[in-house]
Amino acid sequence: MLPAVRSRTIRQAALGLGRQQKRTLASVSDTASVPGNIGSIQVEPYLLEELPCVVSGDKEAISKLPPFVISRERGFLPREDPMVKMPAAFSGLNSLLDRMTIHQPADKDGHRATGLLGKGQFGDAVLDELKPDGPEAKAVDAAIESGNSHLLAALFRDYCFATSAYLLEPVDRAFKETGFYTQGRNLLPRQLAVPLKKLADKLGHFPYMEYASSYALVNYLCKDPHYQGNAGKYSFDNMELIRSFEDASGSERGFILVHVEMVSYTGKLVSATEDALRACDAKDTAAFEDAFERLLITYRKINQSMETMWGRSLPADYLKYRSFIFGTGPKKMNAMFPEGVVYEGVSDQPQFYRGESGANDSIVPTGDNLLEITAHMPNNDLTKTLRDFRSYRPKNQREFLQQLEARATLAGVRGFAMSASPRAKALYVLLVDQIREFRNRHWMFTKSYIIQRTTYDIATGGSPILQYLPNNLSVVLKVLEESFNEFTAEDERALGVEAKGATHRIGNVELLENVTAAGKKAGAQRRMLEREVAELLAEKEKRIEKLGGDIEKGRGMMGEPKSMKRGAVGCDGVG
């Protein structure tokens, strides 16, 4: 059986969970906090719709809210779509970023010029065209003073892109010329370091590129605000990139905008999650079932959107832009920045930050925490990495996830779901299966986009590729197995007929069929995953042995090319 989780108050739980949240160089932002009341799952207003300034219609206060405030309407998207056209004071920075992209937009004759990064000229251009005391420096100070969070978010995005391009340009050039990675620049010049640090402090971010705050969720443009698609105006075909490293119209576009489309569904995710917590606390089975049903439908839409990644961002193209989303950390594990990076004009101490990663998204952690899956993660370095990843996101989302884990534990979400009714139990099992599907697809992406193409086995976020995702997936599979084993013959009989007068979106019979299918394959998939990881690790050990025991070369620390293999098998047996 699954190990029991001790009930704690929200405040006690949050304090314990928060020990992993220490952030260097970045200060706490002005985002609405979500402290809990002792002995209750109730929290102070944290959803955008419930904040006092929104309820009262205080437009000035609303304009100064942080860019990211979770809401039932927009979920984890920023509360406003990103700013595209920057003020004139930033024309120099804007020009650099426009000319930066390796494959420039086609001219009227269809010709595509090579951008600064493609020529290895971006670093020199930054030093030549941006000055520490230039107009951008004063304009950043003025923007911070104004409190205009819409502008601040766009500036943080742009300075993050410039920073990553500057630091990682040598890494990408070396990889494309030789097939080997090399060390990046270890000094970030004052004209980038100082404004980036100021913006990070104001917004509560690390002064480095993150998934939500720079690379993905503030980097899209909706072409038609009235577009009718599966995800409304956030449907993939209706969006364009604002910034890109390699090609704004190619696979990098697909990589980023599929994530944006997925996150566009999270308003419903947040709404159903909050409703499920409140229903659980009130022991309202009907409301709980309704919230879980809506949650299941939403996760299915997210997974369907995620599946489109294969065709919209080709596996063979990923290494063309991957170099630019690596981090400068973790310390002692990143051969690209063995001594970290010094932020000139900020600190003489080298800084280490994880790189951009989809693992920083809040979709799966929401499910992990609500369903109490996180509580069953093993106490090891890989789980510590998981918690560290959760600190690389906007403050409101960090606090939401931290509080959600504590509130779900206090309310006893899993226990209530498994005892309230056969339907609630079935919905719980299928929600765990949706988390399995998401994590499994992420693992399949990792194999197809990375493992089959390079021996460099450190992910952009700094986690060990061969172990991190399988560690998390295996836990979900165990929870799925255990939960399915608690599904009884009586539960099956109860779900074998449709309830009279019910207005369910998903019928009982369909639920039963789905639960049976999910439960039967969980154990087999877990065993297959264990064998697969063992084989990959054994292959790595053989490389090390052939190289005379040189661990760094054996793990592909400097990224020697790897020939493609045919017939790689996914965790669910799909080739």
Coordinates of C-alpha atoms in Angstrom, one line a residue, residues 64-549:
K64 CA 0.9 47.3 -10.8
L65 CA 0.1 43.6 -10.0
P66 CA 2.9 41.2 -11.0
P67 CA 2.7 39.9 -14.6
F68 CA 1.8 36.4 -13.3
V69 CA -1.2 36.1 -11.0
I70 CA -3.0 32.8 -11.2
S71 CA -6.7 33.1 -12.3
R72 CA -9.6 30.9 -13.1
E73 CA -9.7 32.5 -16.6
R74 CA -6.0 32.4 -17.6
G75 CA -4.5 29.9 -15.3
F76 CA -0.8 30.0 -15.4
L77 CA -0.6 32.4 -18.4
P78 CA 0.4 35.9 -17.6
R79 CA -2.6 38.1 -16.7
E80 CA -2.0 40.1 -19.9
D81 CA -0.7 38.9 -23.3
P82 CA 2.9 39.9 -23.8
M83 CA 4.1 43.3 -25.0
V84 CA 5.4 43.1 -28.5
K85 CA 6.4 46.6 -29.5
M86 CA 9.0 48.0 -27.1
P87 CA 9.4 51.7 -26.2
A88 CA 11.8 53.8 -28.4
A89 CA 14.3 53.9 -25.5
F90 CA 15.0 50.2 -26.1
S91 CA 15.4 50.5 -29.9
G92 CA 19.1 49.4 -29.6
L93 CA 18.3 46.3 -27.6
N94 CA 15.4 45.5 -29.9
S95 CA 17.5 45.8 -33.0
L96 CA 20.1 43.4 -31.5
L97 CA 17.5 40.8 -30.7
D98 CA 15.8 41.2 -34.1
R99 CA 19.2 40.7 -35.8
M100 CA 20.2 37.9 -33.4
T101 CA 18.1 35.0 -34.7
I102 CA 20.2 32.6 -36.8
H103 CA 17.7 32.3 -39.7
Q104 CA 16.3 35.8 -40.4
P105 CA 12.8 36.3 -41.8
A106 CA 12.6 36.0 -45.6
D107 CA 12.7 39.1 -47.7
K108 CA 10.4 39.9 -50.6
D109 CA 12.4 37.5 -52.8
G110 CA 12.3 34.6 -50.2
H111 CA 15.9 35.0 -49.3
R112 CA 16.8 34.4 -45.6
A113 CA 19.9 36.1 -44.3
T114 CA 22.0 34.8 -41.5
G115 CA 21.7 36.5 -38.2
L116 CA 24.3 37.6 -35.7
L117 CA 24.3 34.2 -33.8
G118 CA 24.8 32.4 -37.1
K119 CA 27.9 34.4 -37.8
G120 CA 29.2 34.3 -34.2
Q121 CA 29.0 38.1 -34.0
F122 CA 26.3 38.6 -31.3
G123 CA 28.7 39.0 -28.4
D124 CA 30.8 41.7 -30.1
A125 CA 27.6 43.5 -31.2
V126 CA 26.4 43.6 -27.6
L127 CA 29.7 45.2 -26.5
D128 CA 29.7 47.6 -29.4
E129 CA 26.1 48.7 -29.4
L130 CA 24.9 48.6 -25.8
K131 CA 26.7 50.8 -23.2
P132 CA 26.5 50.5 -19.4
D133 CA 25.4 54.2 -19.3
G134 CA 23.3 54.1 -22.5
P135 CA 19.7 55.0 -22.8
E136 CA 18.5 51.5 -22.0
A137 CA 20.0 51.7 -18.5
K138 CA 18.1 54.8 -17.6
A139 CA 14.9 53.5 -19.2
V140 CA 15.0 50.3 -17.2
D141 CA 15.2 52.4 -14.0
A142 CA 12.3 54.5 -15.1
A143 CA 10.3 51.4 -16.0
I144 CA 10.9 49.9 -12.5
E145 CA 10.0 53.2 -10.9
S146 CA 6.7 53.3 -12.8
G147 CA 5.7 49.8 -11.7
N148 CA 4.3 49.0 -15.1
S149 CA 4.4 45.2 -14.9
H150 CA 3.5 44.7 -18.5
L151 CA 6.6 46.5 -19.6
L152 CA 8.7 45.0 -16.9
A153 CA 7.8 41.5 -18.0
A154 CA 8.7 42.3 -21.7
L155 CA 12.0 43.8 -20.6
F156 CA 12.9 40.8 -18.5
R157 CA 12.2 38.6 -21.4
D158 CA 14.4 40.6 -23.8
Y159 CA 17.3 40.9 -21.3
C160 CA 17.1 37.1 -20.7
F161 CA 17.3 36.4 -24.4
A162 CA 20.2 38.7 -24.8
T163 CA 21.9 37.2 -21.7
S164 CA 21.5 33.6 -22.9
A165 CA 22.6 34.4 -26.4
Y166 CA 25.7 36.3 -25.1
L167 CA 26.8 33.6 -22.7
L168 CA 26.0 30.5 -24.9
E169 CA 27.0 31.8 -28.3
P170 CA 30.5 30.1 -28.1
V171 CA 28.8 26.8 -27.0
D172 CA 26.5 26.8 -30.0
R173 CA 29.2 27.7 -32.5
A174 CA 31.5 25.0 -31.2
F175 CA 28.7 22.4 -31.3
K176 CA 27.7 23.2 -34.9
E177 CA 31.3 23.4 -36.2
T178 CA 32.7 20.3 -34.4
G179 CA 29.9 18.3 -32.8
F180 CA 31.4 19.1 -29.4
Y181 CA 30.2 21.6 -26.8
T182 CA 32.7 24.0 -25.3
Q183 CA 32.7 26.4 -22.4
G184 CA 30.5 29.5 -22.5
R185 CA 31.5 33.0 -21.6
N186 CA 31.9 33.3 -17.8
L187 CA 31.5 37.1 -17.5
L188 CA 28.2 38.8 -18.2
P189 CA 29.0 42.4 -19.1
R190 CA 27.6 45.3 -17.0
Q191 CA 25.2 46.5 -19.8
L192 CA 23.3 43.2 -19.5
A193 CA 24.0 42.1 -15.9
V194 CA 22.9 45.2 -14.1
P195 CA 19.5 45.8 -15.8
L196 CA 18.7 42.1 -15.7
K197 CA 19.5 41.9 -12.0
K198 CA 17.3 45.0 -11.3
L199 CA 14.4 43.5 -13.3
A200 CA 14.8 40.1 -11.6
D201 CA 14.7 41.7 -8.2
K202 CA 11.5 43.7 -9.0
L203 CA 9.7 40.7 -10.5
G204 CA 11.0 38.1 -8.0
H205 CA 12.8 35.9 -10.6
F206 CA 16.3 34.5 -10.9
P207 CA 18.4 36.8 -13.1
Y208 CA 18.4 34.2 -15.9
M209 CA 16.1 32.8 -18.5
E210 CA 13.1 30.8 -17.1
Y211 CA 10.3 28.9 -18.9
A212 CA 7.4 31.0 -17.8
S213 CA 8.9 34.5 -17.3
S214 CA 11.0 34.7 -20.5
Y215 CA 11.3 31.8 -23.0
A216 CA 7.7 30.6 -23.4
L217 CA 4.9 32.3 -21.6
V218 CA 5.8 35.9 -22.4
N219 CA 7.0 35.2 -25.9
Y220 CA 3.9 34.8 -28.0
L221 CA 1.8 37.0 -30.2
C222 CA -1.9 36.2 -31.0
K223 CA -2.6 37.2 -34.5
D224 CA -6.4 37.2 -34.4
P225 CA -8.0 38.0 -31.0
H226 CA -11.3 36.4 -32.2
Y227 CA -9.7 33.2 -33.6
Q228 CA -11.9 30.1 -33.3
G229 CA -9.8 27.1 -32.7
N230 CA -9.5 24.3 -30.1
A231 CA -7.7 26.6 -27.7
G232 CA -9.4 29.8 -28.9
K233 CA -7.0 32.6 -29.7
Y234 CA -4.2 30.6 -28.1
S235 CA -4.5 27.8 -30.8
F236 CA -1.1 27.0 -32.2
D237 CA -1.9 28.3 -35.8
N238 CA -3.0 31.7 -34.4
M239 CA 0.3 32.4 -32.7
E240 CA 3.8 33.7 -33.6
L241 CA 7.0 34.1 -31.6
I242 CA 8.2 37.4 -30.4
R243 CA 11.8 36.3 -29.9
S244 CA 13.8 33.2 -31.0
F245 CA 17.4 32.0 -31.2
E246 CA 17.4 29.8 -34.2
D247 CA 14.2 30.2 -36.4
A248 CA 11.0 32.0 -35.5
S249 CA 9.1 30.1 -38.1
G250 CA 10.6 26.6 -37.7
S251 CA 10.8 23.9 -35.0
E252 CA 11.7 26.4 -32.3
R253 CA 8.4 28.1 -32.9
G254 CA 6.7 24.7 -32.5
F255 CA 8.6 23.9 -29.3
I256 CA 7.6 27.1 -27.6
L257 CA 4.1 27.6 -28.9
V258 CA 2.8 24.1 -28.3
H259 CA 3.7 24.8 -24.6
V260 CA 1.8 28.1 -24.7
E261 CA -1.3 26.3 -26.2
M262 CA -1.1 23.7 -23.4
V263 CA -0.9 26.3 -20.7
S264 CA -3.9 28.1 -22.2
Y265 CA -6.1 25.4 -20.8
T266 CA -4.9 25.9 -17.3
G267 CA -7.6 28.4 -16.3
K268 CA -10.0 25.4 -16.2
L269 CA -7.2 23.4 -14.5
V270 CA -6.9 25.9 -11.7
S271 CA -10.6 26.4 -11.4
A272 CA -11.3 22.6 -11.1
T273 CA -8.4 22.2 -8.7
E274 CA -9.7 24.9 -6.3
D275 CA -13.2 23.6 -6.5
A276 CA -12.1 20.0 -5.8
L277 CA -10.2 21.2 -2.7
R278 CA -13.2 23.1 -1.3
A279 CA -15.6 20.2 -2.1
C280 CA -13.2 17.7 -0.3
D281 CA -13.0 20.0 2.7
A282 CA -16.8 20.2 2.8
K283 CA -17.1 16.4 2.2
D284 CA -19.4 17.3 -0.8
T285 CA -19.1 14.2 -2.9
A286 CA -21.2 15.4 -5.8
A287 CA -19.2 18.7 -6.1
F288 CA -16.0 16.8 -5.7
E289 CA -16.9 14.4 -8.5
D290 CA -17.9 17.3 -10.8
A291 CA -14.6 19.1 -10.1
F292 CA -12.6 15.9 -10.8
E293 CA -14.5 15.2 -14.0
R294 CA -13.7 18.8 -15.2
L295 CA -10.1 18.3 -14.2
L296 CA -9.9 15.0 -16.2
I297 CA -11.4 16.6 -19.3
T298 CA -8.9 19.5 -19.0
Y299 CA -5.8 17.2 -18.6
R300 CA -7.0 15.2 -21.6
K301 CA -7.0 18.4 -23.7
I302 CA -3.6 19.3 -22.5
N303 CA -2.2 15.9 -23.3
Q304 CA -3.8 16.1 -26.8
S305 CA -2.1 19.4 -27.4
M306 CA 1.2 18.0 -26.1
E307 CA 1.0 15.2 -28.6
T308 CA 1.1 17.7 -31.5
M309 CA 4.7 18.5 -30.6
W310 CA 6.0 15.7 -32.7
G311 CA 4.8 17.3 -35.9
R312 CA 5.3 20.9 -35.0
S313 CA 8.8 20.7 -33.5
L314 CA 10.8 18.0 -35.3
P315 CA 13.1 15.8 -33.2
A316 CA 15.9 16.3 -35.7
D317 CA 15.8 20.1 -35.2
Y318 CA 16.0 20.3 -31.4
L319 CA 19.8 20.4 -31.1
K320 CA 19.8 23.4 -33.5
Y321 CA 18.6 25.7 -30.7
R322 CA 19.0 23.6 -27.6
S323 CA 22.5 25.2 -26.9
F324 CA 20.9 28.5 -26.0
I325 CA 18.5 27.3 -23.3
F326 CA 21.2 25.6 -21.1
G327 CA 21.9 27.1 -17.7
T328 CA 25.1 28.1 -15.9
G329 CA 24.5 25.6 -13.2
P330 CA 24.1 23.4 -11.2
K331 CA 27.5 24.0 -9.6
K332 CA 30.1 21.3 -10.2
M333 CA 27.8 19.6 -12.8
N334 CA 27.8 21.9 -15.7
A335 CA 31.0 21.6 -17.9
M336 CA 29.9 24.6 -19.9
F337 CA 30.3 26.9 -16.9
P338 CA 32.6 25.1 -14.5
E339 CA 33.3 28.3 -12.6
G340 CA 29.8 29.8 -13.0
V341 CA 29.2 33.3 -14.4
V342 CA 30.2 36.6 -12.8
Y343 CA 27.6 39.3 -13.2
E344 CA 29.7 42.4 -13.8
G345 CA 28.6 45.4 -11.7
V346 CA 26.4 43.1 -9.5
S347 CA 28.7 40.7 -7.7
D348 CA 32.2 39.3 -7.8
Q349 CA 30.8 35.9 -6.8
P350 CA 30.1 33.5 -9.7
Q351 CA 26.4 32.6 -10.0
F352 CA 24.9 29.3 -11.0
Y353 CA 21.4 29.0 -12.4
R354 CA 19.5 26.1 -14.0
G355 CA 18.5 26.5 -17.6
E356 CA 15.1 26.8 -19.2
S357 CA 13.1 23.6 -19.0
G358 CA 9.6 22.5 -19.6
A359 CA 10.0 20.9 -16.2
N360 CA 9.4 24.4 -14.8
D361 CA 5.8 24.3 -16.0
S362 CA 3.1 24.2 -13.3
I363 CA 0.7 21.8 -15.1
V364 CA 2.1 18.5 -13.8
P365 CA 3.1 19.8 -10.3
T366 CA -0.5 20.9 -9.8
G367 CA -1.7 17.3 -10.5
D368 CA 1.2 15.8 -8.4
N369 CA 0.3 18.0 -5.4
L370 CA -3.5 17.8 -5.6
L371 CA -3.5 14.0 -6.0
E372 CA -0.8 13.7 -3.3
I373 CA 1.6 12.0 -5.6
T374 CA 4.5 14.3 -4.5
A375 CA 4.2 12.9 -1.0
H376 CA 5.4 9.5 -2.3
M377 CA 8.5 10.8 -4.1
P378 CA 11.6 9.1 -2.7
N379 CA 13.9 11.1 -0.5
N380 CA 16.8 11.2 -2.9
D381 CA 18.8 13.8 -4.9
L382 CA 16.4 13.4 -7.9
T383 CA 13.4 14.5 -5.8
K384 CA 15.5 17.4 -4.4
T385 CA 16.0 18.4 -8.1
L386 CA 12.3 18.2 -8.6
R387 CA 11.7 20.6 -5.7
D388 CA 14.5 22.9 -6.9
F389 CA 12.8 23.0 -10.4
R390 CA 9.7 24.2 -8.7
S391 CA 11.5 27.4 -7.5
Y392 CA 12.1 28.4 -11.1
R393 CA 8.7 29.9 -11.8
P394 CA 6.8 33.1 -10.9
K395 CA 6.4 33.7 -7.2
N396 CA 2.6 33.3 -7.3
Q397 CA 2.9 29.9 -8.9
R398 CA 5.6 28.8 -6.5
E399 CA 3.4 29.7 -3.5
F400 CA 0.3 28.2 -5.2
L401 CA 2.1 24.8 -5.6
Q402 CA 3.6 24.9 -2.1
Q403 CA 0.2 25.7 -0.6
L404 CA -1.6 23.2 -2.8
E405 CA 0.6 20.4 -1.6
A406 CA -0.1 21.3 2.0
R407 CA -3.8 21.9 1.5
A408 CA -4.3 18.6 -0.3
T409 CA -2.6 16.8 2.5
L410 CA -4.6 18.5 5.2
A411 CA -7.9 17.9 3.3
G412 CA -6.9 14.3 2.6
V413 CA -7.8 14.5 -1.1
R414 CA -6.6 11.0 -2.0
G415 CA -8.3 9.4 1.0
F416 CA -11.6 11.1 0.2
A417 CA -11.4 10.3 -3.5
M418 CA -10.8 6.6 -2.7
S419 CA -13.7 6.4 -0.2
A420 CA -16.4 8.9 -1.2
S421 CA -17.8 6.9 -4.1
P422 CA -16.8 4.4 -6.9
R423 CA -17.1 7.3 -9.3
A424 CA -14.7 9.5 -7.3
K425 CA -12.3 6.6 -7.0
A426 CA -12.4 6.0 -10.8
L427 CA -11.8 9.7 -11.5
Y428 CA -8.8 9.7 -9.2
V429 CA -7.3 6.7 -10.9
L430 CA -7.8 8.3 -14.3
L431 CA -6.3 11.6 -13.2
V432 CA -3.2 9.8 -12.0
D433 CA -3.2 8.1 -15.4
Q434 CA -3.2 11.5 -17.1
I435 CA -0.1 12.5 -15.1
R436 CA 1.4 9.2 -16.2
E437 CA 0.6 10.0 -19.8
F438 CA 2.1 13.4 -19.6
R439 CA 5.3 12.3 -17.9
N440 CA 5.6 9.3 -20.2
R441 CA 5.3 11.5 -23.3
H442 CA 8.0 13.8 -21.8
W443 CA 10.3 10.8 -21.4
M444 CA 9.6 9.7 -25.0
F445 CA 10.4 13.2 -26.2
T446 CA 13.6 13.1 -24.2
K447 CA 14.6 9.8 -25.9
S448 CA 13.7 10.9 -29.4
Y449 CA 14.9 14.5 -29.3
I450 CA 18.0 14.1 -27.1
I451 CA 19.2 10.6 -26.0
Q452 CA 19.1 9.1 -29.5
R453 CA 21.1 12.1 -30.9
T454 CA 23.8 13.0 -28.4
T455 CA 25.6 11.4 -25.4
Y456 CA 25.5 14.7 -23.5
D457 CA 23.4 13.5 -20.7
I458 CA 22.7 16.7 -18.7
A459 CA 19.3 18.3 -19.5
T460 CA 19.0 22.1 -20.1
G461 CA 17.7 22.4 -16.6
G462 CA 20.7 20.7 -15.2
S463 CA 19.1 17.3 -14.3
P464 CA 20.7 13.9 -15.2
I465 CA 18.7 12.9 -18.3
L466 CA 18.9 9.1 -17.8
Q467 CA 17.5 9.2 -14.2
Y468 CA 15.4 12.3 -13.5
L469 CA 12.4 11.7 -15.6
P470 CA 12.3 8.0 -15.0
N471 CA 12.4 8.6 -11.3
N472 CA 9.3 10.8 -11.4
L473 CA 7.5 8.5 -13.9
S474 CA 8.1 5.4 -11.9
V475 CA 6.6 7.0 -8.8
V476 CA 3.4 7.9 -10.7
L477 CA 3.2 4.4 -12.1
K478 CA 3.4 3.0 -8.5
V479 CA 0.7 5.3 -7.3
L480 CA -1.4 4.3 -10.3
E481 CA -0.8 0.6 -9.6
E482 CA -1.7 0.9 -5.9
S483 CA -4.8 3.0 -6.6
F484 CA -6.1 0.6 -9.2
N485 CA -5.5 -2.3 -6.8
E486 CA -7.9 -0.6 -4.4
F487 CA -10.6 -0.7 -7.1
T488 CA -13.0 -3.5 -6.0
A489 CA -15.5 -5.8 -7.6
E490 CA -18.2 -3.7 -5.9
D491 CA -16.8 -0.6 -7.5
E492 CA -16.9 -2.2 -10.8
R493 CA -20.5 -3.3 -10.4
A494 CA -21.5 0.2 -9.3
L495 CA -19.9 1.7 -12.4
G496 CA -21.3 -1.0 -14.7
V497 CA -24.6 0.9 -15.1
E498 CA -25.3 4.5 -15.8
A499 CA -26.9 6.5 -12.9
K500 CA -30.5 7.5 -13.6
G501 CA -30.9 11.2 -14.3
A502 CA -27.2 11.8 -14.1
T503 CA -25.8 14.7 -16.2
H504 CA -22.2 13.4 -16.2
R505 CA -19.9 14.6 -19.0
I506 CA -18.2 11.2 -18.9
G507 CA -20.5 8.2 -18.3
N508 CA -19.9 5.5 -15.6
V509 CA -19.4 2.7 -18.2
E510 CA -16.8 4.8 -20.0
L511 CA -15.0 5.5 -16.8
L512 CA -14.9 1.8 -15.9
E513 CA -13.5 0.9 -19.3
N514 CA -10.8 3.6 -19.0
V515 CA -9.9 2.6 -15.4
T516 CA -9.5 -1.1 -16.4
A517 CA -7.3 -0.2 -19.3
A518 CA -5.1 2.2 -17.3
G519 CA -4.7 -0.2 -14.4
K520 CA -3.8 -3.2 -16.5
K521 CA -0.9 -1.5 -18.2
A522 CA 0.6 0.3 -15.2
G523 CA 2.7 -2.5 -13.9
A524 CA 3.9 -3.7 -17.2
Q525 CA 5.0 -0.1 -18.1
R526 CA 6.8 0.3 -14.9
R527 CA 8.8 -2.9 -15.4
M528 CA 9.6 -1.9 -19.0
L529 CA 10.8 1.5 -17.8
E530 CA 13.1 -0.1 -15.2
R531 CA 14.6 -2.4 -17.9
E532 CA 15.0 0.5 -20.3
V533 CA 16.8 2.8 -17.8
A534 CA 19.0 -0.1 -16.7
E535 CA 20.1 -0.7 -20.3
L536 CA 20.8 3.0 -20.9
L537 CA 22.9 3.2 -17.8
A538 CA 24.7 0.1 -18.7
E539 CA 25.5 1.5 -22.1
K540 CA 26.8 4.6 -20.4
E541 CA 29.1 2.5 -18.1
K542 CA 30.5 0.7 -21.2
R543 CA 31.4 4.1 -22.7
I544 CA 33.2 5.1 -19.5
E545 CA 35.0 1.8 -19.5
K546 CA 36.1 2.1 -23.1
L547 CA 37.5 5.6 -22.3
G548 CA 39.6 4.3 -19.5
G549 CA 37.3 5.2 -16.7

